[in-house]
Amino acid sequence: MQVVRHPKLAEDIRDAATHYGEISGRVLAAFWSELDSALASIERNPRSHHFDSCGLRRANLQKFPYHLLYEVEGELTYMVVLRHDRRHPGHGMERRG
């Protein structure tokens, strides 16, 4: 399975990490750990996550109010956006492949 990440996904991650880094190093480390777990889960079994109302698959972070949206086409997983659960519900939808 090939995983491709939209170039702006790094900005989404950086913005969230900056926010949590301003709170504390421990909170930032917990965010990174949780994000890594979600990414690994998607890479291991991309079809195991449910569909969001926008039509993309959604992998929720457990302790942080963020989720990853992505799509699966054959052997390709296309990571679209890291989005906050309650802010800017349309954020990243123009990135769909």
mmCIF file of C-alpha atoms in Angstrom:
data_model
loop_
_atom_site.group_PDB
_atom_site.id
_atom_site.type_symbol
_atom_site.label_atom_id
_atom_site.label_comp_id
_atom_site.label_asym_id
_atom_site.label_seq_id
_atom_site.Cartn_x
_atom_site.Cartn_y
_atom_site.Cartn_z
ATOM 1 C CA MET A 1 0.000 0.000 0.000
ATOM 2 C CA GLN A 2 1.415 3.369 -1.023
ATOM 3 C CA VAL A 3 0.679 6.355 1.242
ATOM 4 C CA VAL A 4 0.702 9.866 -0.220
ATOM 5 C CA ARG A 5 0.248 12.949 1.923
ATOM 6 C CA HIS A 6 -1.128 16.214 0.617
ATOM 7 C CA PRO A 7 1.604 18.888 0.949
ATOM 8 C CA LYS A 8 -0.592 21.042 3.196
ATOM 9 C CA LEU A 9 -1.064 18.184 5.683
ATOM 10 C CA ALA A 10 2.338 19.106 7.143
ATOM 11 C CA GLU A 11 1.032 22.648 7.790
ATOM 12 C CA ASP A 12 -2.035 21.275 9.577
ATOM 13 C CA ILE A 13 0.169 19.131 11.785
ATOM 14 C CA ARG A 14 2.619 21.950 12.437
ATOM 15 C CA ASP A 15 -0.201 24.324 13.468
ATOM 16 C CA ALA A 16 -1.643 21.839 15.950
ATOM 17 C CA ALA A 17 1.807 20.923 17.292
ATOM 18 C CA THR A 18 2.684 24.599 17.767
ATOM 19 C CA HIS A 19 -0.503 25.108 19.772
ATOM 20 C CA TYR A 20 0.174 22.130 22.041
ATOM 21 C CA GLY A 21 3.849 23.042 22.352
ATOM 22 C CA GLU A 22 2.822 26.405 23.774
ATOM 23 C CA ILE A 23 0.901 24.567 26.495
ATOM 24 C CA SER A 24 3.726 22.244 27.545
ATOM 25 C CA GLY A 25 6.319 19.815 26.315
ATOM 26 C CA ARG A 26 4.424 16.938 27.891
ATOM 27 C CA VAL A 27 1.200 17.821 26.079
ATOM 28 C CA LEU A 28 3.112 18.159 22.805
ATOM 29 C CA ALA A 29 4.736 14.741 23.300
ATOM 30 C CA ALA A 30 1.308 13.210 23.951
ATOM 31 C CA PHE A 31 -0.048 14.843 20.775
ATOM 32 C CA TRP A 32 2.839 13.462 18.677
ATOM 33 C CA SER A 33 2.364 10.002 20.156
ATOM 34 C CA GLU A 34 -1.335 9.998 19.407
ATOM 35 C CA LEU A 35 -0.852 11.348 15.887
ATOM 36 C CA ASP A 36 1.787 8.686 15.190
ATOM 37 C CA SER A 37 -0.633 5.991 16.397
ATOM 38 C CA ALA A 38 -3.413 7.265 14.122
ATOM 39 C CA LEU A 39 -1.086 7.435 11.113
ATOM 40 C CA ALA A 40 0.216 3.929 11.805
ATOM 41 C CA SER A 41 -3.341 2.614 12.107
ATOM 42 C CA ILE A 42 -4.253 4.106 8.735
ATOM 43 C CA GLU A 43 -1.140 2.686 7.099
ATOM 44 C CA ARG A 44 -1.721 -0.792 8.602
ATOM 45 C CA ASN A 45 -5.361 -1.067 7.610
ATOM 46 C CA PRO A 46 -6.714 1.996 5.785
ATOM 47 C CA ARG A 47 -10.152 0.517 5.186
ATOM 48 C CA SER A 48 -10.811 -0.046 8.907
ATOM 49 C CA HIS A 49 -11.819 3.546 9.653
ATOM 50 C CA HIS A 50 -15.362 4.811 9.142
ATOM 51 C CA PHE A 51 -16.524 7.336 6.570
ATOM 52 C CA ASP A 52 -17.054 10.947 7.563
ATOM 53 C CA SER A 53 -20.092 12.838 6.273
ATOM 54 C CA CYS A 54 -17.843 14.440 3.623
ATOM 55 C CA GLY A 55 -17.238 11.021 2.036
ATOM 56 C CA LEU A 56 -13.621 10.593 3.173
ATOM 57 C CA ARG A 57 -12.471 8.068 5.735
ATOM 58 C CA ARG A 58 -11.889 9.484 9.202
ATOM 59 C CA ALA A 59 -9.366 8.460 11.853
ATOM 60 C CA ASN A 60 -9.969 10.172 15.182
ATOM 61 C CA LEU A 61 -7.283 11.030 17.671
ATOM 62 C CA GLN A 62 -8.388 9.647 21.020
ATOM 63 C CA LYS A 63 -7.386 12.382 23.492
ATOM 64 C CA PHE A 64 -7.138 15.401 21.226
ATOM 65 C CA PRO A 65 -9.993 17.049 19.290
ATOM 66 C CA TYR A 66 -8.529 16.294 15.862
ATOM 67 C CA HIS A 67 -9.095 13.762 13.128
ATOM 68 C CA LEU A 68 -7.352 12.757 9.921
ATOM 69 C CA LEU A 69 -9.353 12.578 6.701
ATOM 70 C CA TYR A 70 -8.113 10.410 3.859
ATOM 71 C CA GLU A 71 -9.249 8.398 0.875
ATOM 72 C CA VAL A 72 -8.321 4.951 -0.383
ATOM 73 C CA GLU A 73 -8.126 4.157 -4.095
ATOM 74 C CA GLY A 74 -6.920 0.644 -4.849
ATOM 75 C CA GLU A 75 -3.425 0.385 -3.381
ATOM 76 C CA LEU A 76 -3.121 4.137 -2.738
ATOM 77 C CA THR A 77 -3.981 5.910 0.522
ATOM 78 C CA TYR A 78 -4.181 9.688 0.083
ATOM 79 C CA MET A 79 -3.954 11.642 3.357
ATOM 80 C CA VAL A 80 -5.907 14.858 2.885
ATOM 81 C CA VAL A 81 -6.139 16.870 6.100
ATOM 82 C CA LEU A 82 -5.720 16.985 9.871
ATOM 83 C CA ARG A 83 -8.788 18.833 11.048
ATOM 84 C CA HIS A 84 -10.085 20.029 14.400
ATOM 85 C CA ASP A 85 -13.314 18.313 15.442
ATOM 86 C CA ARG A 86 -15.292 21.517 15.968
ATOM 87 C CA ARG A 87 -13.538 24.317 14.089
ATOM 88 C CA HIS A 88 -13.762 25.101 10.374
ATOM 89 C CA PRO A 89 -15.689 22.012 9.222
ATOM 90 C CA GLY A 90 -14.827 22.656 5.571
ATOM 91 C CA HIS A 91 -11.087 22.977 6.180
ATOM 92 C CA GLY A 92 -9.082 20.986 3.638
ATOM 93 C CA MET A 93 -11.968 19.825 1.446
ATOM 94 C CA GLU A 94 -10.522 21.615 -1.584
ATOM 95 C CA ARG A 95 -7.534 19.230 -1.342
ATOM 96 C CA ARG A 96 -9.384 16.100 -2.371
ATOM 97 C CA GLY A 97 -7.525 14.163 -5.026
#
